[in-house]
Amino acid sequence: MRELDRDRGAERRQQLEVPHAGRIDTRRAGCNGPSGPSWPAVRTSLSRTLPAVAKVVQPGPALEWDTPLYHQARTQLEHALELSEVPELVSTRLRHPERALILMLPVELDDGSYRSFPAYRVQHSSLLGPTKGGIRYDEEVDLGECAALAMWMTWKCALLRLPYGGAKGGVRCNPRELSTPELARITRRLTAELAPFIGPELDIPAPDMATNEQTMAWMMDTYSMQMGHAVPEIVTGKPVSIGGSLFRQEATGAGVVMVVERACERLGWDLAQQTCVVQGFGNVGGVAASELHAKGAHVVAVSDVSGGVHSPLGLDVPALHAYVAENRSLEEYTADVERITNEELLELECDILVLAAREDQVTSANAGKLRCRLVAEGANGPISVAGDAILAERGIPVLPDILTNAGGVTVSYFEWVQDLGRLFWDRDEIRRRLADKMSDAFDRVWNVSQERGITLRDAALVAAIHEVSGALVARGIYP
Ligand code: NAD
């Protein structure tokens, strides 16, 4: 294992690093939930499973964000660094986020009681421009998750050649148990607390799990009230009426299908002949299912957190959307479908499996049981390092998250550019520009993978690291 932080400041920083305070969150240690294996056991099993595939990070003194998901992002990075031949200043700088913020948000609930919600914002790299990344509301949000997701955002922006670095944030809460006024108060308090650390030239939030256009509208309004004038460019993914971009809401799911389509072309497959399974039926998965359906592919199963629906003849995707719009979930949907669990859904026989729910869905426990020919990562980090190794061994190609779900941040970039220029483009132009960007990134990744005989994930990381490396070498480390 290479040494961490072998630069001039290493000794000083080691003195500042706080030893880990004890329990590491084991909820991420596979898809086994709180009763799953402990993190040390997972780490030992990773070390056994992966020596030939990836160098597993053996952390030095633990930092606060050192959780299993961050470990996954770091392990991917270490492996890609081995393939990237970049100077040491690059690896030293990119291994850790630049800045991390921990907040407690005091909020009045509808019944008059008060509750404090933990919240986080992590900024990984400001090298190429402002940091950019979503805000999620979820019970499992923690600092390590935000740090991992922020690092992945850096690679995603670099790979798409967007002038941004990565960030991520969130509030640890159960959004399904909160009313709209409570969510508004959480969002406004979060924005006020974040105000000194975000800004159109500094850090630009966007929607993520369980946040949406309305959340971004509350953020934009709160920030604008503090500045004394409208600042639409502070967030992306907001409503069109306040400076949002056409096609932003559909961009991530549409981008997923653009990448799947390009991959099918390279593999010599006709997308319209393929059977598809989509895990997650929210912003990303719902749109991906619609786009696949519109292109003639057979979407045979979809799921949300309540479970899945399956029909070997193909699902009526518009009817599913209409049902969810009315009932908020697929839970009671039974029309001409078989109800299945999310575990069963992942193991269905199909051509293309789109993972668009959340991280850590395919692990060493189930990667050997997948019966698809191609996996597309619509979610961030849905495949663990061990799961990835098993799929690689089985010859199942994975279209990696930092490429496949980059449509959202790309149209976010278009939204920011439109807001700054106060000049707005039409839907066709945005869709065309997105297709160009996704196609260009896909081709670069595919070519690196073919030329070097490495997985698409490694190729995407290597291509992204080279973009960042060029900038860092040119700028150098300050002072
Ligand atoms: P969302 O909240 O709109 O949808 C998430 C969907 O997944 C919902 O249908 C939910 O019920 C389902 N789900 C949650 N847990 C599940 C589980 N354990 N099993 C099966 N289904 C489950 O969120 P989203 O915006 O669609 O984001 C999904 C993923 O895509 C996240 O990893 C997010 O970080 C990533 N992503 C989102 C965007 C974007 O623009 N929204 C961009 C890039 C990446």
PDB file of N, CA and C in Angstrom, residues 251-323:
ATOM      1  N   ALA A 251     -32.721  15.138 -17.254  1.00  0.00           N
ATOM      2  CA  ALA A 251     -31.378  15.014 -17.819  1.00  0.00           C
ATOM      3  C   ALA A 251     -30.619  13.767 -17.354  1.00  0.00           C
ATOM      4  N   THR A 252     -30.712  13.424 -16.058  1.00  0.00           N
ATOM      5  CA  THR A 252     -29.893  12.296 -15.587  1.00  0.00           C
ATOM      6  C   THR A 252     -30.388  10.991 -16.199  1.00  0.00           C
ATOM      7  N   GLY A 253     -31.707  10.761 -16.113  1.00  0.00           N
ATOM      8  CA  GLY A 253     -32.266   9.528 -16.671  1.00  0.00           C
ATOM      9  C   GLY A 253     -32.085   9.454 -18.178  1.00  0.00           C
ATOM     10  N   ALA A 254     -32.273  10.586 -18.860  1.00  0.00           N
ATOM     11  CA  ALA A 254     -32.086  10.600 -20.318  1.00  0.00           C
ATOM     12  C   ALA A 254     -30.624  10.328 -20.649  1.00  0.00           C
ATOM     13  N   GLY A 255     -29.712  10.912 -19.847  1.00  0.00           N
ATOM     14  CA  GLY A 255     -28.277  10.690 -20.069  1.00  0.00           C
ATOM     15  C   GLY A 255     -27.900   9.228 -19.886  1.00  0.00           C
ATOM     16  N   VAL A 256     -28.524   8.575 -18.890  1.00  0.00           N
ATOM     17  CA  VAL A 256     -28.263   7.147 -18.663  1.00  0.00           C
ATOM     18  C   VAL A 256     -28.576   6.371 -19.946  1.00  0.00           C
ATOM     19  N   VAL A 257     -29.717   6.690 -20.545  1.00  0.00           N
ATOM     20  CA  VAL A 257     -30.128   5.930 -21.734  1.00  0.00           C
ATOM     21  C   VAL A 257     -29.273   6.317 -22.948  1.00  0.00           C
ATOM     22  N   MET A 258     -28.799   7.562 -23.009  1.00  0.00           N
ATOM     23  CA  MET A 258     -27.871   7.931 -24.096  1.00  0.00           C
ATOM     24  C   MET A 258     -26.605   7.069 -24.023  1.00  0.00           C
ATOM     25  N   VAL A 259     -26.100   6.870 -22.791  1.00  0.00           N
ATOM     26  CA  VAL A 259     -24.882   6.053 -22.620  1.00  0.00           C
ATOM     27  C   VAL A 259     -25.189   4.583 -22.938  1.00  0.00           C
ATOM     28  N   VAL A 260     -26.329   4.093 -22.477  1.00  0.00           N
ATOM     29  CA  VAL A 260     -26.711   2.698 -22.773  1.00  0.00           C
ATOM     30  C   VAL A 260     -26.808   2.504 -24.289  1.00  0.00           C
ATOM     31  N   GLU A 261     -27.386   3.480 -24.958  1.00  0.00           N
ATOM     32  CA  GLU A 261     -27.562   3.391 -26.417  1.00  0.00           C
ATOM     33  C   GLU A 261     -26.204   3.332 -27.138  1.00  0.00           C
ATOM     34  N   ARG A 262     -25.272   4.191 -26.674  1.00  0.00           N
ATOM     35  CA  ARG A 262     -23.920   4.195 -27.283  1.00  0.00           C
ATOM     36  C   ARG A 262     -23.238   2.854 -27.034  1.00  0.00           C
ATOM     37  N   ALA A 263     -23.421   2.314 -25.812  1.00  0.00           N
ATOM     38  CA  ALA A 263     -22.791   1.027 -25.492  1.00  0.00           C
ATOM     39  C   ALA A 263     -23.379  -0.071 -26.380  1.00  0.00           C
ATOM     40  N   CYS A 264     -24.696  -0.044 -26.579  1.00  0.00           N
ATOM     41  CA  CYS A 264     -25.334  -1.053 -27.442  1.00  0.00           C
ATOM     42  C   CYS A 264     -24.755  -0.976 -28.852  1.00  0.00           C
ATOM     43  N   GLU A 265     -24.559   0.248 -29.341  1.00  0.00           N
ATOM     44  CA  GLU A 265     -23.976   0.406 -30.690  1.00  0.00           C
ATOM     45  C   GLU A 265     -22.609  -0.281 -30.761  1.00  0.00           C
ATOM     46  N   ARG A 266     -21.771  -0.014 -29.724  1.00  0.00           N
ATOM     47  CA  ARG A 266     -20.420  -0.604 -29.727  1.00  0.00           C
ATOM     48  C   ARG A 266     -20.461  -2.117 -29.582  1.00  0.00           C
ATOM     49  N   LEU A 267     -21.485  -2.618 -28.862  1.00  0.00           N
ATOM     50  CA  LEU A 267     -21.587  -4.068 -28.646  1.00  0.00           C
ATOM     51  C   LEU A 267     -22.322  -4.768 -29.789  1.00  0.00           C
ATOM     52  N   GLY A 268     -22.846  -3.962 -30.718  1.00  0.00           N
ATOM     53  CA  GLY A 268     -23.578  -4.544 -31.846  1.00  0.00           C
ATOM     54  C   GLY A 268     -24.974  -5.012 -31.470  1.00  0.00           C
ATOM     55  N   TRP A 269     -25.554  -4.402 -30.426  1.00  0.00           N
ATOM     56  CA  TRP A 269     -26.909  -4.770 -30.006  1.00  0.00           C
ATOM     57  C   TRP A 269     -27.889  -3.718 -30.505  1.00  0.00           C
ATOM     58  N   ASP A 270     -29.131  -4.158 -30.776  1.00  0.00           N
ATOM     59  CA  ASP A 270     -30.204  -3.220 -31.103  1.00  0.00           C
ATOM     60  C   ASP A 270     -30.966  -2.946 -29.800  1.00  0.00           C
ATOM     61  N   LEU A 271     -30.938  -1.701 -29.323  1.00  0.00           N
ATOM     62  CA  LEU A 271     -31.570  -1.396 -28.025  1.00  0.00           C
ATOM     63  C   LEU A 271     -33.039  -1.819 -28.007  1.00  0.00           C
ATOM     64  N   ALA A 272     -33.731  -1.664 -29.127  1.00  0.00           N
ATOM     65  CA  ALA A 272     -35.165  -1.987 -29.173  1.00  0.00           C
ATOM     66  C   ALA A 272     -35.435  -3.481 -28.957  1.00  0.00           C
ATOM     67  N   GLN A 273     -34.395  -4.294 -29.102  1.00  0.00           N
ATOM     68  CA  GLN A 273     -34.574  -5.746 -28.903  1.00  0.00           C
ATOM     69  C   GLN A 273     -34.227  -6.197 -27.479  1.00  0.00           C
ATOM     70  N   GLN A 274     -33.797  -5.259 -26.632  1.00  0.00           N
ATOM     71  CA  GLN A 274     -33.263  -5.670 -25.334  1.00  0.00           C
ATOM     72  C   GLN A 274     -34.350  -5.655 -24.251  1.00  0.00           C
ATOM     73  N   THR A 275     -34.216  -6.588 -23.291  1.00  0.00           N
ATOM     74  CA  THR A 275     -35.080  -6.544 -22.113  1.00  0.00           C
ATOM     75  C   THR A 275     -34.322  -5.805 -21.003  1.00  0.00           C
ATOM     76  N   CYS A 276     -35.054  -4.934 -20.309  1.00  0.00           N
ATOM     77  CA  CYS A 276     -34.397  -4.074 -19.309  1.00  0.00           C
ATOM     78  C   CYS A 276     -35.093  -4.166 -17.962  1.00  0.00           C
ATOM     79  N   VAL A 277     -34.290  -4.094 -16.899  1.00  0.00           N
ATOM     80  CA  VAL A 277     -34.787  -4.046 -15.525  1.00  0.00           C
ATOM     81  C   VAL A 277     -34.231  -2.762 -14.904  1.00  0.00           C
ATOM     82  N   VAL A 278     -35.090  -2.008 -14.230  1.00  0.00           N
ATOM     83  CA  VAL A 278     -34.649  -0.736 -13.647  1.00  0.00           C
ATOM     84  C   VAL A 278     -34.926  -0.746 -12.152  1.00  0.00           C
ATOM     85  N   GLN A 279     -33.878  -0.633 -11.348  1.00  0.00           N
ATOM     86  CA  GLN A 279     -34.065  -0.524  -9.895  1.00  0.00           C
ATOM     87  C   GLN A 279     -34.109   0.949  -9.512  1.00  0.00           C
ATOM     88  N   GLY A 280     -35.170   1.375  -8.809  1.00  0.00           N
ATOM     89  CA  GLY A 280     -35.350   2.792  -8.471  1.00  0.00           C
ATOM     90  C   GLY A 280     -36.284   3.407  -9.485  1.00  0.00           C
ATOM     91  N   PHE A 281     -37.358   4.048  -8.995  1.00  0.00           N
ATOM     92  CA  PHE A 281     -38.328   4.627  -9.924  1.00  0.00           C
ATOM     93  C   PHE A 281     -38.552   6.098  -9.564  1.00  0.00           C
ATOM     94  N   GLY A 282     -37.448   6.784  -9.209  1.00  0.00           N
ATOM     95  CA  GLY A 282     -37.528   8.199  -8.872  1.00  0.00           C
ATOM     96  C   GLY A 282     -37.097   9.032 -10.059  1.00  0.00           C
ATOM     97  N   ASN A 283     -36.411  10.115  -9.762  1.00  0.00           N
ATOM     98  CA  ASN A 283     -36.002  11.034 -10.824  1.00  0.00           C
ATOM     99  C   ASN A 283     -35.164  10.332 -11.891  1.00  0.00           C
ATOM    100  N   VAL A 284     -34.172   9.565 -11.464  1.00  0.00           N
ATOM    101  CA  VAL A 284     -33.264   8.932 -12.431  1.00  0.00           C
ATOM    102  C   VAL A 284     -33.915   7.684 -13.046  1.00  0.00           C
ATOM    103  N   GLY A 285     -34.325   6.739 -12.188  1.00  0.00           N
ATOM    104  CA  GLY A 285     -34.861   5.471 -12.685  1.00  0.00           C
ATOM    105  C   GLY A 285     -36.169   5.635 -13.438  1.00  0.00           C
ATOM    106  N   GLY A 286     -37.031   6.531 -12.949  1.00  0.00           N
ATOM    107  CA  GLY A 286     -38.321   6.740 -13.601  1.00  0.00           C
ATOM    108  C   GLY A 286     -38.139   7.261 -15.021  1.00  0.00           C
ATOM    109  N   VAL A 287     -37.248   8.244 -15.158  1.00  0.00           N
ATOM    110  CA  VAL A 287     -37.014   8.808 -16.497  1.00  0.00           C
ATOM    111  C   VAL A 287     -36.283   7.794 -17.380  1.00  0.00           C
ATOM    112  N   ALA A 288     -35.320   7.081 -16.802  1.00  0.00           N
ATOM    113  CA  ALA A 288     -34.600   6.068 -17.604  1.00  0.00           C
ATOM    114  C   ALA A 288     -35.585   5.019 -18.126  1.00  0.00           C
ATOM    115  N   ALA A 289     -36.514   4.587 -17.269  1.00  0.00           N
ATOM    116  CA  ALA A 289     -37.508   3.591 -17.705  1.00  0.00           C
ATOM    117  C   ALA A 289     -38.345   4.158 -18.845  1.00  0.00           C
ATOM    118  N   SER A 290     -38.766   5.419 -18.729  1.00  0.00           N
ATOM    119  CA  SER A 290     -39.576   6.033 -19.793  1.00  0.00           C
ATOM    120  C   SER A 290     -38.792   6.136 -21.097  1.00  0.00           C
ATOM    121  N   GLU A 291     -37.531   6.538 -20.997  1.00  0.00           N
ATOM    122  CA  GLU A 291     -36.703   6.690 -22.215  1.00  0.00           C
ATOM    123  C   GLU A 291     -36.472   5.335 -22.875  1.00  0.00           C
ATOM    124  N   LEU A 292     -36.222   4.312 -22.059  1.00  0.00           N
ATOM    125  CA  LEU A 292     -36.020   2.963 -22.627  1.00  0.00           C
ATOM    126  C   LEU A 292     -37.303   2.494 -23.312  1.00  0.00           C
ATOM    127  N   HIS A 293     -38.424   2.721 -22.626  1.00  0.00           N
ATOM    128  CA  HIS A 293     -39.738   2.326 -23.158  1.00  0.00           C
ATOM    129  C   HIS A 293     -39.992   3.066 -24.474  1.00  0.00           C
ATOM    130  N   ALA A 294     -39.682   4.379 -24.495  1.00  0.00           N
ATOM    131  CA  ALA A 294     -39.927   5.186 -25.696  1.00  0.00           C
ATOM    132  C   ALA A 294     -39.059   4.724 -26.867  1.00  0.00           C
ATOM    133  N   LYS A 295     -37.908   4.145 -26.564  1.00  0.00           N
ATOM    134  CA  LYS A 295     -37.021   3.676 -27.638  1.00  0.00           C
ATOM    135  C   LYS A 295     -37.340   2.245 -28.046  1.00  0.00           C
ATOM    136  N   GLY A 296     -38.385   1.679 -27.487  1.00  0.00           N
ATOM    137  CA  GLY A 296     -38.846   0.363 -27.927  1.00  0.00           C
ATOM    138  C   GLY A 296     -38.274  -0.802 -27.139  1.00  0.00           C
ATOM    139  N   ALA A 297     -37.395  -0.512 -26.156  1.00  0.00           N
ATOM    140  CA  ALA A 297     -36.854  -1.609 -25.336  1.00  0.00           C
ATOM    141  C   ALA A 297     -37.969  -2.160 -24.443  1.00  0.00           C
ATOM    142  N   HIS A 298     -37.833  -3.420 -24.010  1.00  0.00           N
ATOM    143  CA  HIS A 298     -38.861  -4.038 -23.166  1.00  0.00           C
ATOM    144  C   HIS A 298     -38.468  -3.873 -21.712  1.00  0.00           C
ATOM    145  N   VAL A 299     -39.153  -2.971 -21.020  1.00  0.00           N
ATOM    146  CA  VAL A 299     -38.879  -2.775 -19.592  1.00  0.00           C
ATOM    147  C   VAL A 299     -39.734  -3.804 -18.844  1.00  0.00           C
ATOM    148  N   VAL A 300     -39.074  -4.858 -18.336  1.00  0.00           N
ATOM    149  CA  VAL A 300     -39.837  -5.979 -17.758  1.00  0.00           C
ATOM    150  C   VAL A 300     -39.991  -5.881 -16.247  1.00  0.00           C
ATOM    151  N   ALA A 301     -39.193  -5.031 -15.588  1.00  0.00           N
ATOM    152  CA  ALA A 301     -39.352  -4.874 -14.139  1.00  0.00           C
ATOM    153  C   ALA A 301     -38.808  -3.520 -13.696  1.00  0.00           C
ATOM    154  N   VAL A 302     -39.505  -2.924 -12.727  1.00  0.00           N
ATOM    155  CA  VAL A 302     -39.003  -1.702 -12.069  1.00  0.00           C
ATOM    156  C   VAL A 302     -39.314  -1.840 -10.582  1.00  0.00           C
ATOM    157  N   SER A 303     -38.636  -1.010  -9.773  1.00  0.00           N
ATOM    158  CA  SER A 303     -38.899  -1.079  -8.326  1.00  0.00           C
ATOM    159  C   SER A 303     -38.681   0.269  -7.680  1.00  0.00           C
ATOM    160  N   ASP A 304     -39.251   0.424  -6.506  1.00  0.00           N
ATOM    161  CA  ASP A 304     -38.874   1.534  -5.635  1.00  0.00           C
ATOM    162  C   ASP A 304     -38.618   0.948  -4.252  1.00  0.00           C
ATOM    163  N   VAL A 305     -38.534   1.817  -3.244  1.00  0.00           N
ATOM    164  CA  VAL A 305     -38.160   1.315  -1.926  1.00  0.00           C
ATOM    165  C   VAL A 305     -39.197   0.318  -1.383  1.00  0.00           C
ATOM    166  N   SER A 306     -40.427   0.354  -1.914  1.00  0.00           N
ATOM    167  CA  SER A 306     -41.482  -0.555  -1.433  1.00  0.00           C
ATOM    168  C   SER A 306     -41.423  -1.939  -2.078  1.00  0.00           C
ATOM    169  N   GLY A 307     -40.580  -2.126  -3.086  1.00  0.00           N
ATOM    170  CA  GLY A 307     -40.498  -3.407  -3.783  1.00  0.00           C
ATOM    171  C   GLY A 307     -40.671  -3.220  -5.282  1.00  0.00           C
ATOM    172  N   GLY A 308     -40.771  -4.341  -6.013  1.00  0.00           N
ATOM    173  CA  GLY A 308     -40.777  -4.240  -7.465  1.00  0.00           C
ATOM    174  C   GLY A 308     -42.008  -4.840  -8.113  1.00  0.00           C
ATOM    175  N   VAL A 309     -42.185  -4.505  -9.406  1.00  0.00           N
ATOM    176  CA  VAL A 309     -43.238  -5.109 -10.220  1.00  0.00           C
ATOM    177  C   VAL A 309     -42.581  -5.703 -11.457  1.00  0.00           C
ATOM    178  N   HIS A 310     -43.090  -6.869 -11.894  1.00  0.00           N
ATOM    179  CA  HIS A 310     -42.452  -7.619 -12.975  1.00  0.00           C
ATOM    180  C   HIS A 310     -43.504  -8.121 -13.945  1.00  0.00           C
ATOM    181  N   SER A 311     -43.223  -7.950 -15.230  1.00  0.00           N
ATOM    182  CA  SER A 311     -44.073  -8.548 -16.253  1.00  0.00           C
ATOM    183  C   SER A 311     -43.177  -8.955 -17.414  1.00  0.00           C
ATOM    184  N   PRO A 312     -43.021 -10.272 -17.665  1.00  0.00           N
ATOM    185  CA  PRO A 312     -42.117 -10.722 -18.719  1.00  0.00           C
ATOM    186  C   PRO A 312     -42.495 -10.178 -20.097  1.00  0.00           C
ATOM    187  N   LEU A 313     -43.759  -9.766 -20.267  1.00  0.00           N
ATOM    188  CA  LEU A 313     -44.186  -9.236 -21.567  1.00  0.00           C
ATOM    189  C   LEU A 313     -43.859  -7.757 -21.719  1.00  0.00           C
ATOM    190  N   GLY A 314     -43.399  -7.130 -20.659  1.00  0.00           N
ATOM    191  CA  GLY A 314     -43.094  -5.693 -20.713  1.00  0.00           C
ATOM    192  C   GLY A 314     -44.132  -4.917 -19.918  1.00  0.00           C
ATOM    193  N   LEU A 315     -43.653  -3.922 -19.153  1.00  0.00           N
ATOM    194  CA  LEU A 315     -44.552  -3.137 -18.295  1.00  0.00           C
ATOM    195  C   LEU A 315     -45.120  -1.949 -19.061  1.00  0.00           C
ATOM    196  N   ASP A 316     -46.276  -1.481 -18.597  1.00  0.00           N
ATOM    197  CA  ASP A 316     -46.855  -0.251 -19.130  1.00  0.00           C
ATOM    198  C   ASP A 316     -46.244   0.909 -18.324  1.00  0.00           C
ATOM    199  N   VAL A 317     -45.103   1.420 -18.791  1.00  0.00           N
ATOM    200  CA  VAL A 317     -44.357   2.411 -17.999  1.00  0.00           C
ATOM    201  C   VAL A 317     -45.169   3.697 -17.772  1.00  0.00           C
ATOM    202  N   PRO A 318     -45.861   4.245 -18.794  1.00  0.00           N
ATOM    203  CA  PRO A 318     -46.669   5.451 -18.518  1.00  0.00           C
ATOM    204  C   PRO A 318     -47.727   5.206 -17.432  1.00  0.00           C
ATOM    205  N   ALA A 319     -48.333   4.005 -17.422  1.00  0.00           N
ATOM    206  CA  ALA A 319     -49.350   3.715 -16.389  1.00  0.00           C
ATOM    207  C   ALA A 319     -48.704   3.681 -15.009  1.00  0.00           C
ATOM    208  N   LEU A 320     -47.486   3.155 -14.917  1.00  0.00           N
ATOM    209  CA  LEU A 320     -46.782   3.131 -13.626  1.00  0.00           C
ATOM    210  C   LEU A 320     -46.513   4.556 -13.138  1.00  0.00           C
ATOM    211  N   HIS A 321     -46.103   5.424 -14.073  1.00  0.00           N
ATOM    212  CA  HIS A 321     -45.853   6.825 -13.689  1.00  0.00           C
ATOM    213  C   HIS A 321     -47.130   7.494 -13.189  1.00  0.00           C
ATOM    214  N   ALA A 322     -48.219   7.243 -13.901  1.00  0.00           N
ATOM    215  CA  ALA A 322     -49.490   7.860 -13.498  1.00  0.00           C
ATOM    216  C   ALA A 322     -49.871   7.382 -12.097  1.00  0.00           C
ATOM    217  N   TYR A 323     -49.624   6.089 -11.824  1.00  0.00           N
ATOM    218  CA  TYR A 323     -49.959   5.527 -10.520  1.00  0.00           C
ATOM    219  C   TYR A 323     -49.104   6.173  -9.421  1.00  0.00           C
TER     220      TYR A 323
END
